[in-house]
Coordinates of C-alpha atoms in Angstrom, one line a residue:
X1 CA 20.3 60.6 -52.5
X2 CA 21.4 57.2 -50.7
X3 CA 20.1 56.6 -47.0
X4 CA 21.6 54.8 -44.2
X5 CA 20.0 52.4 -42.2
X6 CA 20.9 52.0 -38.5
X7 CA 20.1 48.8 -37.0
X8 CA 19.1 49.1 -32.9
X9 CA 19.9 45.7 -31.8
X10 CA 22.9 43.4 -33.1
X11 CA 23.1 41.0 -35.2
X12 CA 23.4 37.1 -33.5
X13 CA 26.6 35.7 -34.6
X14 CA 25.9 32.8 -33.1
X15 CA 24.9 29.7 -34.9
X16 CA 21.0 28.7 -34.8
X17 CA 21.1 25.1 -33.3
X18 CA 18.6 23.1 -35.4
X19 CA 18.8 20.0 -34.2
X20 CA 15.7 19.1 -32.3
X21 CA 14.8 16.3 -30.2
X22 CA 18.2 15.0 -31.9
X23 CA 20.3 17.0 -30.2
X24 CA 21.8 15.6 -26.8
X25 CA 21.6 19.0 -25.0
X26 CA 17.5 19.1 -25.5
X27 CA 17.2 15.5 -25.2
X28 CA 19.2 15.0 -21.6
X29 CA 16.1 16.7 -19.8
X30 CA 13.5 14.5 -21.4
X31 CA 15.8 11.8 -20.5
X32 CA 13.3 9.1 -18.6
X33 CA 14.9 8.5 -15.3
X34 CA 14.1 6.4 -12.2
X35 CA 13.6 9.8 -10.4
X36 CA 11.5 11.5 -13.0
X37 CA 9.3 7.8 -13.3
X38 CA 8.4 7.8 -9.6
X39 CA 7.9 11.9 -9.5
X40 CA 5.4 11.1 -12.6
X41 CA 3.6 8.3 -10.5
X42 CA 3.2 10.7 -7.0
X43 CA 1.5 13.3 -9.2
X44 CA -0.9 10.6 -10.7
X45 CA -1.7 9.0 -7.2
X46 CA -1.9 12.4 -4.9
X47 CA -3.7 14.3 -8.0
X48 CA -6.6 11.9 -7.5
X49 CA -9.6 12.7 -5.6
X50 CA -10.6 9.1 -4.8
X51 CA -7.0 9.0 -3.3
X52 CA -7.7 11.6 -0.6
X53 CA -11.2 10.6 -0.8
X54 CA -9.8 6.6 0.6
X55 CA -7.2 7.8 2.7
X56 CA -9.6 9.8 4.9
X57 CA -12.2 7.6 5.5
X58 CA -9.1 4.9 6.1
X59 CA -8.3 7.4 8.7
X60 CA -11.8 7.8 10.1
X61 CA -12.5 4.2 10.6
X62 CA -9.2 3.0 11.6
X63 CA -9.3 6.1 14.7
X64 CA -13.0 6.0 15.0
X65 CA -14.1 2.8 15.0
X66 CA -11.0 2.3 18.1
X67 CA -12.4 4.8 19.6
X68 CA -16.3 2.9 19.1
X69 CA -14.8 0.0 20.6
X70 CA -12.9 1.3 23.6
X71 CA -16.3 2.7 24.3
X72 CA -18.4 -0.2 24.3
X73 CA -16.2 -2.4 26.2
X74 CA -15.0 0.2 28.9
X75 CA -16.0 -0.6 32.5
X76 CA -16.4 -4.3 31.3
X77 CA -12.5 -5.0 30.4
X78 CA -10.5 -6.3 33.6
X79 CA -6.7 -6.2 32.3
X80 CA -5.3 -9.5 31.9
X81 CA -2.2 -10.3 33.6
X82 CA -0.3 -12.0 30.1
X83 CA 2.5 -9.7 28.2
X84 CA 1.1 -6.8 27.6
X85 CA -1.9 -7.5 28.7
X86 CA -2.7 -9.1 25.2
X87 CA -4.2 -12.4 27.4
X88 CA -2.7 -14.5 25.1
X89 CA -4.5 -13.8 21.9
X90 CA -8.2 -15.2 23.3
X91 CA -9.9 -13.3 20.0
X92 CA -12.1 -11.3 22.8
X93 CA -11.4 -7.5 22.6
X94 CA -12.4 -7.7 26.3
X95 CA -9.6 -9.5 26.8
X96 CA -7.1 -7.5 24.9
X97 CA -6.8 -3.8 25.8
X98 CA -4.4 -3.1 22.4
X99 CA -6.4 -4.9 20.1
X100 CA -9.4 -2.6 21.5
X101 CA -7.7 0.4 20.3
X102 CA -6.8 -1.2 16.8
X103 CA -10.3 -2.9 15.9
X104 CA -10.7 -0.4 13.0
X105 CA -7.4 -2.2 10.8
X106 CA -10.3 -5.3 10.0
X107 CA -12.5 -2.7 8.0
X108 CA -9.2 -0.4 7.2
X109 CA -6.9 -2.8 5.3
X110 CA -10.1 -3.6 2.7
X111 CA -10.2 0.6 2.2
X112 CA -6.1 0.2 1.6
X113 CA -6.4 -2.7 -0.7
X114 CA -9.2 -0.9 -3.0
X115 CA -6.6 2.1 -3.3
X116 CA -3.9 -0.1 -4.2
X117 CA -6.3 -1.8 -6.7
X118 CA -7.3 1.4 -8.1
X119 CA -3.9 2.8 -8.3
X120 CA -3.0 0.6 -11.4
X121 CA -6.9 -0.2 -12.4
X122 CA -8.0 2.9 -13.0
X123 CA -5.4 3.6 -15.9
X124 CA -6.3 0.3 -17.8
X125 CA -9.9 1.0 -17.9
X126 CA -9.4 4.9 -18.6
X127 CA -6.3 3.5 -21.4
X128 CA -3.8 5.7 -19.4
X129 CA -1.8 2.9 -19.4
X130 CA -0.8 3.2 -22.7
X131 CA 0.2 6.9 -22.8
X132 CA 2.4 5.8 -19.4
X133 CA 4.0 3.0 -21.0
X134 CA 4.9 4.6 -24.4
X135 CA 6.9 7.1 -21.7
X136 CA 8.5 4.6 -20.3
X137 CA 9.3 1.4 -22.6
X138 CA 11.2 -0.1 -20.4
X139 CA 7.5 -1.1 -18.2
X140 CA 9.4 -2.4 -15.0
X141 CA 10.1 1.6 -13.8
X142 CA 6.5 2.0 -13.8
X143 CA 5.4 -0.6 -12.0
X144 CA 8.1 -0.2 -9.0
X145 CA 8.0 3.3 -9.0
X146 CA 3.6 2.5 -8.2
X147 CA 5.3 0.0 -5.5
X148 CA 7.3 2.9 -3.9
X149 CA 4.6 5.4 -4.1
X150 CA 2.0 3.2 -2.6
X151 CA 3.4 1.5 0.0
X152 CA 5.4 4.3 1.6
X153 CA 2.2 6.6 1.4
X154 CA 0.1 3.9 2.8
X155 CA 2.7 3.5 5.5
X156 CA 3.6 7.0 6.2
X157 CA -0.1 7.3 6.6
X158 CA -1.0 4.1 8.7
X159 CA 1.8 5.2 11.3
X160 CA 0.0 8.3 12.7
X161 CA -3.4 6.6 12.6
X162 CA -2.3 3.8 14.2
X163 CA -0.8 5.3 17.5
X164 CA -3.2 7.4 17.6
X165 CA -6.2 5.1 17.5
X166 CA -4.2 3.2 20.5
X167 CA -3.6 6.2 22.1
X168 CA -7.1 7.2 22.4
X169 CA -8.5 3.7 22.9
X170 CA -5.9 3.4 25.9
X171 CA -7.4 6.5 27.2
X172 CA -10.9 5.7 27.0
X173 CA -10.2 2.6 28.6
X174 CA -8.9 4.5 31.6
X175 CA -6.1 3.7 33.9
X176 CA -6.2 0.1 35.6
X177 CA -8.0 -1.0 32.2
X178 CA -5.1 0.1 29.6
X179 CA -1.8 -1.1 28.6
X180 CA 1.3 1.4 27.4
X181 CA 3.4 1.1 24.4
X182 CA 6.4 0.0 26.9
X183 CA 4.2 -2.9 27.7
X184 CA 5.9 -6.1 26.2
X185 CA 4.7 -6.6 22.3
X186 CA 2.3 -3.5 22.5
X187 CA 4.8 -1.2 20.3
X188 CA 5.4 -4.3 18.0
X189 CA 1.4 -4.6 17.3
X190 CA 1.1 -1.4 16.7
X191 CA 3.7 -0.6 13.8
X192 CA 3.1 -3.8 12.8
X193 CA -0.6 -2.9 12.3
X194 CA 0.6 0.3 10.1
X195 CA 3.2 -2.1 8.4
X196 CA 0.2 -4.5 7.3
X197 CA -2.3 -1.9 6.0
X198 CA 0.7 -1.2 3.4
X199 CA 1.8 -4.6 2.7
X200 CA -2.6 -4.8 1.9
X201 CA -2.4 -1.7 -0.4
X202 CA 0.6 -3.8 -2.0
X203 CA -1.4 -6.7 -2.3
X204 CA -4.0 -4.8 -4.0
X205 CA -1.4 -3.3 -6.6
X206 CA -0.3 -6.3 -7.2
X207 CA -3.9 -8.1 -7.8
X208 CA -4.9 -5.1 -10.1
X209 CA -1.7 -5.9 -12.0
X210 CA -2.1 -9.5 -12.7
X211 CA -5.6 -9.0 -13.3
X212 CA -6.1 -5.5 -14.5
X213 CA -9.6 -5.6 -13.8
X214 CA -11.1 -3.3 -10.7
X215 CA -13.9 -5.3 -10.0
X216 CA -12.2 -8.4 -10.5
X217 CA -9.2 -7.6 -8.0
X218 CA -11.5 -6.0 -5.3
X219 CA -13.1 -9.7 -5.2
X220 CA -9.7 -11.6 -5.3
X221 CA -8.7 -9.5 -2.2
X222 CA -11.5 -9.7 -0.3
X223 CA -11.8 -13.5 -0.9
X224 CA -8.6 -13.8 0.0
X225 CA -8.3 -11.6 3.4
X226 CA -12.1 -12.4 4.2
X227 CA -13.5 -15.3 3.3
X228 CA -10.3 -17.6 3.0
X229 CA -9.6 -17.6 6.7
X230 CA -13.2 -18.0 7.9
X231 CA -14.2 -21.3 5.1
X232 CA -11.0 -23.3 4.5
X233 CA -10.7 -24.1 7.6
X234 CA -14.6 -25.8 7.3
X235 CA -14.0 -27.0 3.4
X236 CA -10.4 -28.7 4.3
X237 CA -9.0 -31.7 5.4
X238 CA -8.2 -31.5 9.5
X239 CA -4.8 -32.8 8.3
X240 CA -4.5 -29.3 5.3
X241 CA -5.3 -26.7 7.5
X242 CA -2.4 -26.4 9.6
X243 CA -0.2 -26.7 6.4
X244 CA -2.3 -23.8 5.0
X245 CA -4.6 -21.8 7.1
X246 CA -1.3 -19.6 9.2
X247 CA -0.1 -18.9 5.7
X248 CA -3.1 -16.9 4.2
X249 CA -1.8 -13.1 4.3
X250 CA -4.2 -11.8 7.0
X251 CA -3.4 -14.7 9.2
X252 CA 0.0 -14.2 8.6
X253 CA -0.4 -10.5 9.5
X254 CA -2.3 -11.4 12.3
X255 CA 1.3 -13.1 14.1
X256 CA 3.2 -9.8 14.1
X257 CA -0.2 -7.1 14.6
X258 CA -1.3 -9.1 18.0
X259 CA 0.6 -8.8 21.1
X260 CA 0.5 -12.3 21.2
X261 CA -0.2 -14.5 18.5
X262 CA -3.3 -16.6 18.6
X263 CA -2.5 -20.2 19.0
X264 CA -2.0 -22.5 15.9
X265 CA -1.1 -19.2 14.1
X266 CA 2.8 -18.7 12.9
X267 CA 5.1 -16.6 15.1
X268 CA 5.7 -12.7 14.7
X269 CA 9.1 -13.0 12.7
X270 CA 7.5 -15.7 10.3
X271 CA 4.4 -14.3 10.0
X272 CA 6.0 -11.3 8.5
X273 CA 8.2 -13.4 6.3
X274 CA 5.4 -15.2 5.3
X275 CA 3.6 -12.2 4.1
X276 CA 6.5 -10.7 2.4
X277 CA 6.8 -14.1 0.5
X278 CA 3.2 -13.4 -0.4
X279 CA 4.4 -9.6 -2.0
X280 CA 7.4 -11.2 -3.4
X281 CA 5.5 -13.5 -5.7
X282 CA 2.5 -11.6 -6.3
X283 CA 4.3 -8.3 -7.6
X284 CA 7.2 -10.3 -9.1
X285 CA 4.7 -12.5 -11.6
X286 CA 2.6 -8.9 -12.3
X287 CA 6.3 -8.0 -13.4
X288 CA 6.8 -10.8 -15.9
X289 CA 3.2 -10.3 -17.6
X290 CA 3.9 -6.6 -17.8
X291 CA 6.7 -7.1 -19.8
X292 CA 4.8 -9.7 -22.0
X293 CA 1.5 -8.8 -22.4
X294 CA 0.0 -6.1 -24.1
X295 CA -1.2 -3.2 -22.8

């Protein structure tokens, strides 16, 4: 006797797309984008423990050691009468109630540059770099997507720290001593402390790129923020140092981070241009070597 056979669930009458990777519709959200590139490189930076690890003791020193400072010299500091109480740049912190409260950036924008260093190091000696760059062929994404992610988190970072290191060195300090951010070039010195710590984590990113050795870029920024300022001016010509000294990056960042520029040194407005000349050329030349040398 014949049986029937009831089937409980229909048949697709659809056709099975085969395709693959070769179809547009499963291809379009693998698609690289500029979005996607700089999503990949936040994920890499803030999944890192010596990234949180940096940033906190950035935050620590840059706070605390304002804090050290404001301590030591209060009782001692008589405020000067220049604009903003800055005295005219004499280099004394007890002459210079804002540069009290920001005498942690010295020890802060080395702790930046290392995590800018690291953030482009750390995948050429691990070989990440070359899982990242078979992603993305095109190289250039990579590398600006690491500018974007770096500086903006070193800045968005800085900001906080920075006002409130001032804040609580201006408090320490007491009234009569202190100087408010209303104070003329106070609020200028203070952003553009948080701007410098990120233009030195760019620096950094842009040293471990040319050079794509950790060790190596840690020494080529801190020669060039801590020794260059301190022994050209002994090795050099009297004639040279003028023509070169203002333009090293931390002297260049020191025209637009004091409330008044120390004499000799370039203005605020140059001084930043100056330094942003130095990012320009430094990340534009890592550029051209990432697109022509190996990986």
């Amino acid at each position: 006797m014949a049986t029937t056979t009831v089937l409980d669930r229909p048949v697709p009458t659809d056709p099975v797309r085969t395709g693959g990777l070769r179809d547009p519709q499963d291809v379009a959200p693998l698609r690289v984008t500029a979005w996607r590139v700089i999503a990949s490189e936040w994920v890499k930076f803030r999944s890192l423990r010596s990234t949180v690890v940096t940033i906190a003791v950035a935050l620590v020193i840059i706070i605390g050691f304002g804090a050290l400072a404001a301590g030591v010299v209060s009782g001692d500091l008589t405020r000067p009468t220049g604009p903003g109480g800055g005295g005219g740049g004499g280099g004394a912190f007890a002459s210079n109630p804002t540069a009290v409260s920001l005498a942690g950036m010295t020890l802060a924008q080395i702790i930046v540059g290392i995590l800018g260093v690291l953030a482009i190091t750390s995948e050429y000696s691990s070989g990440m770099i070359r899982a990242t760059l078979a992603a993305v062929p095109r190289r250039l994404p990579v590398l600006w997507a690491k500018v974007l992610v770096i500086g903006v988190s070193t800045f968005v970072v800085a900001v906080p720290a920075s006002f409130g290191a001032f804040a609580l060195g201006q408090a320490i300090l007491g009234s009569g001593h202190n100087v408010t951010l209303s104070d003329p070039g106070v609020l200028r010195a203070v952003l553009g402390s948080a701007a410098y710590l990120a233009a030195i984590a760019l620096l950094g990113l842009g040293l471990g790129a040319l050079l794509r050795h950790t060790a190596g870029a840690i020494g080529a920024l801190f020669g060039i923020l801590m020794v260059a300022p301190g022994l050209l001016p002994l090795v050099l010509p009297s004639g040279w140092v003028d023509s070169i000294v203002p333009y090293l990056p931390s002297n260049a960042g020191d025209s637009f981070t004091a409330v008044v520029p120390k004499s000799g040194m370039l203005s605020a407005g140059n001084g930043a241009w100056v330094l942003a000349a130095w990012l320009v050329v430094l990340l534009g030349t890592s550029a051209v070597l990432l697109r022509r040398r190996d990986a």
